[in-house]
Amino acid sequence: MSEEEEKPSNFIRDFIDEELAANKHEQIVTRFPPEPNGYLHIGHAFAIQVSHGIAKDYNGRFHLRFDDTNPAKEEDEYVQAIKKDVSWLGADWKDHLYFTSDYFDQLFDWAIHLIKEGKAYVDDLTPEEMREYRGTLTEVGKNSPYRDRTPEENLELLEAMKAGKFEEGSKVLRAKIDMAHANMNMRDPVLYRIMHTPHHRTANKWKIYPSYDFAHGQSDAIEGITHSLCSLEFEFHRPLYNWFIENLPVPHTPRQIEFARLNVEYILTSKRKLLQLVNEGHVRGWDDPRMPTISGFRRRGYTADAINEFCYRAGVAKRERLNEYSLLEYCLRQDLEAKVHRRMAVLDPVKVTIENFPEGETEWYEGPNHPANPEMGTRKVPLTKEIYIERGDFMENPPRKFFRLGIGREVRLRYACYITCTSVVKDDEGNITEIIATFDPESRGGSTPDNRKVKGTIHWVSASENVEIEARNYGQLFTKTVPDDVEEGQTYIDNLNPNSETVSTIYGEPELKNAKIGEAFQFERKGYYVVDPDTTDTKMVFNESVGLRDSWSKKAGK
RNA sequence: AACCUGGUGGUGUAAUGGUAGCACAGCUGAUUUUGGUUCAGCUAGUCGGGGUUCGAGUCCCUGCCGGGUUGCCA
């Protein structure tokens, strides 16, 4: 791209620039703090791009920290998948891999510190009672009857909670702040809750677990995070974040800055809903090519460069936004256009018989792997008497600006020669079953001595020398740009697109036999395709990543 | 409803009191052995109303609209 001139500008970087100018930091340190309870999606890719991008551009440090404070939802499987996705995206945490659970001892000591200072207490209120006592958005809350327990009693109770002497949900440790605060987060928030569930890393060591609020800022402080970047919904937590930093003897003072999360048309970015799609079998798994997960995009053929470029172009802002899907597609095409080899494949075949082509013979033509980059080499494609072309590349009664094949019309077979259609064969229902054509022997190589022009060049595949491919073509998973936009009583499940995947058998040029899983190609005049992991020695499977821009069908569609 | 926060072309994002710019999308045209790519160009915007100022997208007041917040989730 053009990084050298386009310096990213956004309110977070402006803020950092100001601080740097005031000598507030030696080094910028950011972090990405996923909870290991699901797979990463494109929204996370955006968050990673923002935090990692800043650390990188300012020669700082980037930490990956698993925010594992809720053992009921978290699993090691997710830790592994997330690490893979983060590094695939190109965000390198080097040796800065952390877990909030690494800090459980320290966090517990800080809880004791607050109790000793008279700023935390053990509360016996039930969850329901707590809700009542908390008040509402318009009414102040009232103090818990347990709020004035002595530090000694609180210490004793907390130790007993830690030792597993109480049932889950029977007690919590709360900060003593202000039950009348306008910000609900400041109405004596919960610091610790009792959970007997084993933790994926600390096993049975703990019976109490810190809440997000009590863990996050302090973890940032421990790691020396300078800028703790998160999404807008944490804005209301910032006063609490700062309260802990101010009331605890933490080693650093991190700053929380919020920005708007990324929203993209047709895409759902909710782990819970994505999990539902997987669990209910609406998709085949987390890495289904229709999923907006990193693993889904990867399988679909999206590259890390394309995703990062998209996130970069989407920009960082403070307002809610909905990005057009076309930008994502543009970023992918742009990336693939330069990197990927060209091949020919016919997706909707109709047979063409070239009458004057010698029976049983094969002529081999050479095609460049990339039209603009000779260094990418060439490959050979075989021409035989019978070939397949795209059904849509022939019309019996073509409209005015149709450049392709029709009766009496001449087109170029890409890389090979000119053919002219002489007649068609139809079945009883009038469907074209075969196209009869002749070729000009002088046109071998794709041009003629008389230099006559042909308006159209079409792709083709030998009917006898080809490779059969299962092609999986994709549409949007949802029919609405905002999947959650539903009628009363419906859910996003009702907006699922029943035609999000179409599977068909297509024919590719023989060279495609050598394609490896994960390898991407441009099927000329059609789109970008990638080899799916379902491919075996006997069956090739390709996923459509994105179609080529198509100004003809756009025009013809009108 | 209370508090917080935000409103710039169709979409996304810049402009930090001084010519409203960039990208995507859309539309023209040129080039092209992909109706692809590339190149050139066009269309189109400061939520409304007041005020401050020589000058306001930017500052002030007000109205309208959007988003967030009432878990022992993160």
XYZ file of C-alpha atoms (C1' of nucleotides) in Angstrom:
632
model
C 0.000 0.000 0.000
C 1.042 3.564 0.434
C 1.882 3.705 4.122
C 4.732 6.119 3.539
C 2.409 8.977 2.718
C -0.836 7.954 4.394
C -0.110 8.179 8.070
C -3.068 6.736 9.923
C -4.859 9.432 11.812
C -7.470 8.848 14.430
C -8.382 10.181 17.816
C -6.461 7.506 19.694
C -3.233 8.143 17.823
C -3.723 11.886 18.252
C -4.056 11.321 21.962
C -0.912 9.187 22.063
C 0.976 11.766 20.042
C 0.091 14.406 22.600
C 1.215 12.232 25.481
C 4.423 11.356 23.736
C 5.079 15.021 23.100
C 4.652 15.565 26.840
C 7.104 12.753 27.568
C 4.542 10.652 29.375
C 5.718 7.284 28.096
C 8.958 5.561 27.296
C 7.208 2.981 25.231
C 3.644 2.400 24.089
C 2.193 -0.896 25.287
C -1.154 -2.258 24.106
C -2.934 -5.530 24.492
C -5.601 -7.747 23.002
C -7.608 -9.412 25.795
C -9.882 -12.136 24.393
C -11.956 -14.333 26.644
C -11.298 -17.941 25.616
C -14.957 -18.795 25.222
C -15.345 -18.776 21.466
C -13.658 -18.271 18.155
C -12.371 -14.945 16.958
C -14.390 -13.093 14.331
C -13.783 -10.131 12.085
C -14.701 -7.739 14.880
C -11.793 -9.131 16.853
C -9.560 -8.814 13.811
C -10.411 -5.135 13.914
C -9.615 -4.818 17.613
C -6.326 -6.630 17.031
C -5.503 -4.431 14.072
C -6.084 -1.309 16.156
C -4.074 -2.352 19.218
C -1.348 -4.241 17.417
C -1.124 -1.588 14.727
C -0.526 1.139 17.291
C 2.085 -0.889 19.178
C 3.853 -1.618 15.933
C 3.764 1.894 14.510
C 5.037 3.395 17.758
C 7.739 0.761 18.218
C 5.969 -0.435 21.301
C 4.899 -3.746 22.752
C 1.829 -5.804 22.049
C 0.519 -8.308 24.600
C -1.875 -11.163 24.105
C -3.750 -11.740 27.339
C -6.470 -14.295 27.816
C -9.100 -12.821 30.062
C -10.001 -16.049 31.802
C -11.917 -14.983 34.882
C -15.009 -17.090 34.284
C -14.219 -20.832 34.352
C -17.813 -21.724 33.557
C -17.429 -20.593 29.956
C -13.799 -20.980 29.117
C -11.869 -23.816 27.555
C -8.358 -24.522 26.413
C -9.606 -25.452 22.941
C -10.456 -21.800 22.469
C -7.076 -20.661 23.747
C -5.363 -22.700 21.051
C -7.686 -21.551 18.290
C -7.356 -17.918 19.295
C -3.555 -18.061 19.358
C -3.587 -19.531 15.883
C -5.914 -16.843 14.561
C -4.079 -13.941 16.162
C -0.764 -15.009 14.728
C -2.321 -15.809 11.363
C -3.504 -12.220 11.284
C 0.099 -11.184 11.703
C -0.093 -9.833 15.242
C 3.082 -10.974 16.972
C 2.961 -10.942 20.789
C 6.534 -12.292 20.911
C 7.007 -13.574 24.473
C 4.214 -11.466 25.874
C 1.582 -14.122 26.280
C -0.376 -13.753 29.503
C -3.451 -14.968 31.292
C -5.492 -13.008 33.766
C -5.363 -16.194 35.816
C -1.612 -15.558 36.175
C -2.608 -12.664 38.393
C -5.150 -14.365 40.637
C -2.814 -14.290 43.656
C -1.999 -10.637 43.208
C -5.630 -9.775 42.635
C -6.577 -11.571 45.823
C -3.963 -9.611 47.774
C -5.414 -6.412 46.384
C -8.884 -7.479 47.478
C -7.498 -7.865 50.999
C -5.929 -4.461 50.676
C -9.304 -2.919 49.879
C -10.941 -4.682 52.821
C -8.263 -3.402 55.185
C -8.806 0.092 53.855
C -12.520 -0.284 54.516
C -13.257 -0.133 50.788
C -14.624 -3.616 50.258
C -17.017 -5.916 52.073
C -18.518 -9.356 51.863
C -22.211 -9.254 51.035
C -24.748 -12.003 51.747
C -27.506 -10.533 49.608
C -28.963 -12.919 47.047
C -28.635 -11.914 43.384
C -32.293 -10.888 43.392
C -31.892 -8.799 46.517
C -28.801 -7.192 45.119
C -30.709 -6.153 42.070
C -33.410 -4.565 44.208
C -30.907 -2.763 46.401
C -29.026 -1.472 43.382
C -31.855 0.796 42.312
C -32.529 1.697 38.706
C -31.340 4.177 36.126
C -33.625 6.786 37.645
C -33.620 5.777 41.311
C -30.670 5.643 43.652
C -29.810 2.372 45.307
C -29.643 1.643 49.004
C -26.882 0.211 51.132
C -26.706 -3.483 51.807
C -27.282 -4.410 55.458
C -23.910 -6.189 55.323
C -22.075 -3.107 54.120
C -20.669 -2.157 57.498
C -19.045 -5.402 58.468
C -15.664 -4.859 60.070
C -12.493 -5.455 58.102
C -11.714 -8.368 60.424
C -15.032 -10.053 59.725
C -14.708 -9.385 55.999
C -11.204 -10.840 55.935
C -12.385 -13.936 57.697
C -15.360 -14.377 55.383
C -13.288 -13.825 52.250
C -10.808 -16.481 53.351
C -13.687 -18.846 53.988
C -15.109 -18.065 50.544
C -11.721 -18.795 49.052
C -11.539 -22.046 50.967
C -14.787 -23.192 49.416
C -16.819 -23.099 52.607
C -19.821 -21.411 51.009
C -22.143 -22.349 48.240
C -21.971 -20.735 44.849
C -23.921 -17.521 44.786
C -24.301 -17.264 48.538
C -21.789 -14.462 49.024
C -19.792 -11.941 47.031
C -17.081 -9.460 47.744
C -18.094 -5.945 46.776
C -16.316 -2.637 46.591
C -17.713 0.026 48.900
C -18.183 3.026 46.659
C -21.514 4.808 46.324
C -24.977 3.246 46.047
C -26.370 6.577 44.844
C -23.902 7.024 42.012
C -25.422 7.945 38.640
C -23.205 5.325 37.087
C -24.550 1.898 38.000
C -21.077 0.429 37.792
C -20.107 2.471 40.810
C -22.936 1.162 43.016
C -20.748 -1.226 44.993
C -19.665 -3.479 42.121
C -18.891 -7.148 42.658
C -15.204 -7.975 42.983
C -15.340 -11.691 43.631
C -17.975 -14.344 43.231
C -17.981 -17.926 44.411
C -17.624 -20.542 41.674
C -16.746 -24.157 42.294
C -16.169 -24.895 38.623
C -12.600 -25.981 37.870
C -10.590 -23.486 35.860
C -8.872 -24.448 32.588
C -5.502 -23.380 34.002
C -5.712 -23.171 37.782
C -7.855 -26.312 38.088
C -9.307 -26.539 41.590
C -7.084 -24.021 43.300
C -9.717 -21.305 43.421
C -13.301 -21.311 44.594
C -13.723 -17.609 44.024
C -13.062 -15.702 40.827
C -12.548 -11.994 40.204
C -15.020 -10.104 38.062
C -13.986 -8.490 34.800
C -13.980 -5.052 36.389
C -11.776 -6.075 39.260
C -9.358 -7.936 36.999
C -8.962 -5.985 33.829
C -7.426 -2.673 34.796
C -5.166 -4.245 37.375
C -3.942 -6.773 34.828
C -3.198 -3.867 32.515
C -1.311 -2.186 35.339
C 0.716 -5.305 36.122
C 1.783 -5.650 32.497
C 2.583 -1.979 32.110
C -0.082 -1.458 29.461
C -0.131 2.244 28.611
C -3.275 2.281 26.495
C -6.030 -0.186 27.156
C -8.149 0.021 24.044
C -11.629 -1.414 24.118
C -15.056 -0.981 22.629
C -17.612 1.687 23.405
C -19.726 -0.350 25.783
C -16.959 -0.156 28.365
C -17.182 3.616 28.511
C -19.370 3.360 31.583
C -16.824 1.101 33.236
C -13.988 3.595 32.905
C -14.716 5.422 36.188
C -14.565 2.066 37.940
C -11.437 1.076 36.026
C -9.835 4.265 37.263
C -11.180 3.823 40.784
C -9.270 0.571 41.186
C -6.115 2.055 39.711
C -6.359 4.951 42.150
C -7.243 2.924 45.216
C -4.774 0.110 44.800
C -0.970 0.144 44.999
C -0.599 -0.795 41.334
C 2.778 -0.460 39.578
C 1.538 1.482 36.542
C -1.281 3.747 35.475
C -2.882 2.453 32.310
C -5.454 4.503 30.455
C -8.611 3.027 28.998
C -9.736 4.434 25.664
C -12.871 3.254 23.944
C -13.651 3.120 20.246
C -16.569 1.891 18.174
C -16.558 -1.739 17.209
C -16.624 -2.805 13.604
C -19.933 -3.706 12.034
C -20.201 -5.076 8.534
C -23.254 -5.630 6.384
C -24.701 -9.161 6.500
C -22.335 -10.090 9.311
C -23.086 -11.086 12.870
C -20.397 -10.377 15.426
C -21.735 -11.913 18.562
C -19.979 -14.953 19.944
C -23.194 -16.176 21.470
C -25.078 -16.059 18.182
C -22.199 -17.537 16.245
C -22.106 -20.374 18.746
C -25.810 -20.924 18.180
C -25.292 -21.150 14.408
C -22.691 -23.837 15.005
C -24.599 -25.740 17.697
C -27.862 -25.805 15.780
C -26.163 -26.895 12.587
C -27.029 -23.866 10.473
C -23.403 -24.005 9.380
C -20.963 -26.909 9.415
C -18.691 -25.477 12.081
C -16.732 -22.500 13.320
C -14.666 -22.565 10.159
C -17.563 -22.875 7.742
C -16.676 -20.588 4.809
C -19.824 -18.591 5.441
C -18.881 -17.802 9.017
C -17.474 -14.350 9.849
C -14.921 -16.022 12.077
C -11.248 -15.691 11.265
C -11.146 -19.424 10.620
C -14.210 -19.148 8.386
C -12.702 -16.340 6.365
C -9.438 -18.235 6.102
C -11.208 -21.295 4.753
C -13.176 -19.100 2.400
C -9.915 -17.877 0.920
C -9.694 -14.470 2.541
C -6.121 -13.473 3.269
C -4.815 -11.863 6.436
C -3.580 -8.959 4.327
C -7.041 -8.394 2.907
C -8.689 -8.512 6.315
C -6.146 -6.187 7.854
C -6.421 -3.786 4.956
C -10.167 -3.771 5.372
C -9.876 -3.052 9.087
C -7.390 -0.309 8.385
C -9.637 1.298 5.801
C -12.674 1.023 8.042
C -10.859 3.349 10.413
C -11.175 4.011 14.101
C -13.998 6.178 15.340
C -16.289 6.792 18.258
C -19.596 6.473 16.484
C -21.469 3.310 15.698
C -21.156 2.454 12.056
C -22.029 -0.184 9.506
C -19.427 -0.814 6.866
C -20.385 -1.943 3.400
C -19.495 -5.485 2.493
C -18.199 -4.293 -0.864
C -15.163 -2.754 0.803
C -14.203 -6.119 2.222
C -14.564 -7.702 -1.215
C -12.558 -4.934 -2.778
C -9.702 -5.534 -0.330
C -9.696 -9.248 -1.088
C -9.763 -8.830 -4.865
C -7.019 -6.275 -4.720
C -4.808 -8.610 -2.714
C -5.526 -11.735 -4.746
C -5.312 -9.975 -8.104
C -1.601 -9.427 -7.600
C -0.668 -12.678 -5.879
C -2.605 -15.478 -7.450
C -2.216 -17.655 -10.563
C -4.844 -17.660 -13.310
C -6.573 -20.842 -14.370
C -9.536 -21.670 -16.548
C -12.578 -23.473 -15.235
C -16.058 -23.784 -16.678
C -18.732 -23.530 -14.015
C -21.864 -24.079 -16.089
C -20.720 -26.122 -19.060
C -22.153 -26.555 -22.517
C -20.298 -28.674 -25.055
C -18.759 -27.180 -28.178
C -17.645 -29.423 -31.027
C -15.060 -27.916 -33.342
C -15.865 -29.660 -36.578
C -12.657 -28.998 -38.447
C -10.444 -29.923 -35.524
C -8.739 -33.310 -36.023
C -10.420 -36.158 -34.181
C -8.488 -37.521 -31.196
C -5.746 -34.926 -31.304
C -4.600 -32.539 -28.590
C -2.946 -29.195 -29.140
C -1.154 -27.687 -26.164
C -1.186 -23.942 -25.674
C 0.752 -21.918 -23.197
C -0.927 -19.460 -20.882
C 0.774 -17.024 -18.539
C 0.016 -17.582 -14.880
C -0.453 -13.853 -14.494
C -1.185 -11.421 -17.322
C 0.892 -8.621 -15.862
C 3.695 -10.555 -14.246
C 5.749 -12.824 -16.531
C 7.908 -13.899 -13.591
C 5.023 -15.979 -12.353
C 5.592 -18.346 -15.281
C 3.257 -20.189 -17.595
C 1.353 -23.440 -17.791
C 0.071 -25.573 -20.652
C -3.587 -26.023 -21.537
C -4.861 -28.713 -23.925
C -7.278 -28.025 -26.780
C -9.308 -30.904 -28.193
C -12.137 -31.281 -30.700
C -14.720 -31.192 -27.954
C -14.568 -28.511 -25.309
C -16.765 -26.943 -22.663
C -17.594 -23.308 -22.536
C -19.786 -21.344 -20.168
C -23.476 -21.608 -21.033
C -23.773 -17.904 -20.439
C -21.106 -17.174 -23.038
C -23.445 -18.232 -25.837
C -26.691 -16.640 -26.937
C -28.861 -17.560 -29.848
C -30.431 -14.126 -30.059
C -27.852 -11.857 -28.495
C -28.671 -8.295 -27.495
C -26.818 -5.353 -28.946
C -23.636 -5.238 -26.931
C -23.127 -8.958 -26.375
C -19.529 -9.696 -27.344
C -19.577 -13.428 -26.876
C -20.522 -16.424 -29.002
C -23.651 -16.650 -31.142
C -24.530 -18.257 -34.434
C -22.233 -16.836 -37.087
C -20.120 -15.045 -34.500
C -16.421 -15.448 -33.922
C -14.723 -15.327 -30.524
C -11.274 -16.064 -29.191
C -10.727 -19.086 -26.995
C -8.358 -17.656 -24.461
C -4.726 -18.545 -25.139
C -5.756 -20.766 -28.098
C -7.538 -19.769 -31.289
C -10.652 -18.237 -32.875
C -13.807 -20.238 -33.291
C -17.000 -19.404 -35.150
C -20.324 -20.931 -34.256
C -22.140 -22.492 -37.195
C -25.153 -24.130 -35.549
C -26.618 -25.541 -32.370
C -28.168 -28.850 -31.382
C -31.209 -28.856 -29.109
C -33.129 -31.439 -27.163
C -36.887 -31.973 -27.322
C -37.509 -29.160 -24.885
C -35.499 -26.712 -26.902
C -32.492 -26.603 -24.601
C -29.140 -26.246 -26.299
C -27.189 -29.454 -25.795
C -24.313 -28.818 -28.131
C -22.751 -25.977 -30.056
C -21.161 -26.677 -33.427
C -18.242 -24.498 -34.437
C -15.222 -24.292 -36.692
C -11.844 -22.848 -35.879
C -9.424 -20.824 -37.966
C -6.105 -22.714 -38.083
C -4.378 -19.389 -38.767
C -5.544 -18.035 -35.434
C -3.490 -20.453 -33.344
C -1.894 -18.489 -30.510
C -4.778 -16.083 -30.379
C -4.295 -13.755 -33.337
C -4.400 -13.918 -37.103
C -2.123 -12.673 -39.904
C -4.868 -10.390 -41.200
C -5.035 -8.835 -37.740
C -8.805 -8.942 -37.610
C -10.303 -8.178 -34.250
C -12.637 -10.380 -32.279
C -14.843 -8.672 -29.770
C -14.859 -11.408 -27.185
C -12.422 -13.734 -25.505
C -13.942 -16.590 -23.567
C -12.518 -19.249 -21.294
C -12.908 -22.945 -22.022
C -11.805 -26.389 -20.929
C -11.186 -29.545 -22.926
C -14.105 -31.930 -22.589
C -11.749 -34.894 -22.352
C -8.660 -33.511 -20.655
C -9.827 -31.755 -17.527
C -10.248 -32.151 -13.825
C -13.611 -32.478 -12.215
C -14.079 -30.173 -9.275
C -16.709 -29.730 -6.616
C -17.288 -25.986 -6.473
C -18.896 -24.413 -3.450
C -20.243 -21.002 -4.279
C -21.331 -18.639 -1.595
C -23.818 -15.920 -1.006
C -24.392 -13.979 2.193
C -25.288 -16.081 5.232
C -28.118 -13.660 5.976
C -30.634 -12.007 3.722
C -30.515 -8.684 5.538
C -27.650 -6.233 5.850
C -28.398 -6.223 9.567
C -29.146 -9.851 10.509
C -30.780 -8.760 13.743
C -33.305 -6.651 11.869
C -36.376 -8.811 12.433
C -40.122 -8.647 12.740
C -41.751 -8.990 16.132
C -41.380 -12.541 17.394
C -38.607 -13.500 14.974
C -34.886 -13.806 15.450
C -31.831 -13.540 13.235
C -32.253 -17.252 12.558
C -35.269 -16.279 10.450
C -32.977 -14.112 8.331
C -30.702 -16.968 7.383
C -30.260 -17.179 3.627
C -31.379 -20.660 2.516
C -29.223 -20.283 -0.595
C -26.025 -19.194 1.092
C -24.215 -22.181 -0.409
C -24.571 -23.788 -3.814
C -22.555 -26.837 -4.690
C -21.900 -27.822 -8.279
C -19.568 -29.898 -10.390
C -17.349 -27.831 -12.613
C -14.498 -28.581 -15.007
C -11.058 -27.140 -14.641
C -7.962 -27.205 -16.794
C -5.626 -30.173 -16.041
C -3.004 -28.049 -14.284
C -5.453 -27.648 -11.408
C -4.737 -31.254 -10.427
C -1.595 -30.002 -8.742
C -3.384 -27.482 -6.545
C -2.711 -27.823 -2.851
C -5.101 -27.254 0.035
C -5.325 -23.573 0.815
C -3.947 -22.544 -2.562
C -5.867 -19.776 -4.285
C -6.485 -19.134 -7.976
C -8.354 -16.797 -10.185
C -10.702 -18.728 -12.422
C -10.510 -16.338 -15.331
C -13.534 -14.204 -15.980
C -15.247 -15.761 -12.970
C -13.719 -15.257 -9.586
C -11.198 -16.230 -6.981
C -11.297 -19.758 -5.641
C -9.357 -21.581 -2.969
C -8.771 -25.292 -2.417
C -10.868 -26.510 0.507
C -9.453 -28.910 3.128
C -12.169 -31.398 2.175
C -10.069 -32.108 -0.911
C -8.774 -35.678 -1.128
C -6.700 -37.621 -3.635
C -9.835 -38.511 -5.530
C -11.936 -35.396 -5.114
C -11.087 -31.740 -5.466
C -13.137 -29.140 -3.632
C -12.860 -25.409 -4.287
C -14.519 -22.589 -2.393
C -15.489 -19.382 -4.100
C -13.735 -16.599 -2.221
C -15.142 -13.671 -4.163
C -16.377 -13.126 -7.683
C -14.644 -10.882 -10.183
C -16.172 -7.504 -10.771
C -18.692 -7.981 -13.516
C -19.748 -4.864 -15.359
C -21.472 -6.876 -18.087
C -24.027 -8.650 -15.940
C -24.573 -5.379 -14.134
C -25.373 -3.737 -17.443
C -27.366 -6.686 -18.756
C -29.310 -6.926 -15.522
C -30.825 -3.523 -16.042
C -37.300 7.697 31.897
C -31.883 9.299 34.124
C -26.853 9.417 32.901
C -22.988 8.908 29.177
C -21.778 9.327 24.116
C -22.063 10.469 19.038
C -24.285 12.974 14.276
C -19.520 15.233 7.519
C -21.694 12.642 -0.009
C -25.152 6.190 -0.816
C -21.222 3.918 2.806
C -16.780 4.517 5.814
C -13.305 8.090 7.257
C -10.167 13.033 7.294
C -10.058 18.414 8.089
C -8.028 20.360 15.916
C -11.289 28.692 13.894
C -8.968 29.768 7.558
C -10.070 26.462 -0.120
C -14.745 20.351 3.049
C -10.207 15.928 1.237
C -9.513 10.435 0.641
C -11.436 5.527 -0.153
C -15.411 2.133 -1.404
C -19.968 2.102 -4.151
C -22.293 4.406 -8.620
C -21.665 6.631 -13.594
C -18.460 8.131 -18.199
C -14.291 7.310 -21.285
C -9.239 5.111 -22.624
C -6.232 0.657 -22.596
C -6.750 -4.682 -22.608
C -6.024 -12.141 -25.563
C -10.245 -11.870 -18.605
C -16.920 -7.294 -19.939
C -10.858 -8.680 -15.150
C -6.674 -5.345 -14.164
C -4.824 -0.446 -14.992
C -5.508 4.790 -16.173
C -8.397 9.411 -16.645
C -12.781 11.842 -15.298
C -17.909 12.721 -13.299
C -21.860 12.543 -9.593
C -22.576 13.462 -4.445
C -21.841 15.843 2.043
C -21.130 19.244 7.262
C -28.878 16.920 11.264
C -32.323 21.599 12.238
C -32.604 26.557 14.599
C -30.149 30.528 17.045
C -25.468 32.864 18.702
C -19.862 34.248 19.081
C -16.262 35.649 15.099
C -13.449 39.230 9.706
C -14.221 33.908 9.118
C -17.705 28.004 12.108
C -17.958 21.059 10.064
C -14.935 22.827 14.221
C -16.612 27.225 19.786
C -21.541 28.417 22.770
C -27.054 27.657 23.464
C -31.208 24.822 21.929
C -34.070 21.188 19.372
C -34.079 16.490 16.685
C -32.031 11.701 15.724
C -28.644 7.338 16.696
C -25.814 4.211 20.140
C -24.544 2.603 25.223
C -25.764 1.585 30.489
C -30.302 -1.097 35.162
C -25.223 -9.556 35.131
C -22.437 -12.633 40.837
C -20.803 -12.053 31.568
C -16.580 -9.995 29.250
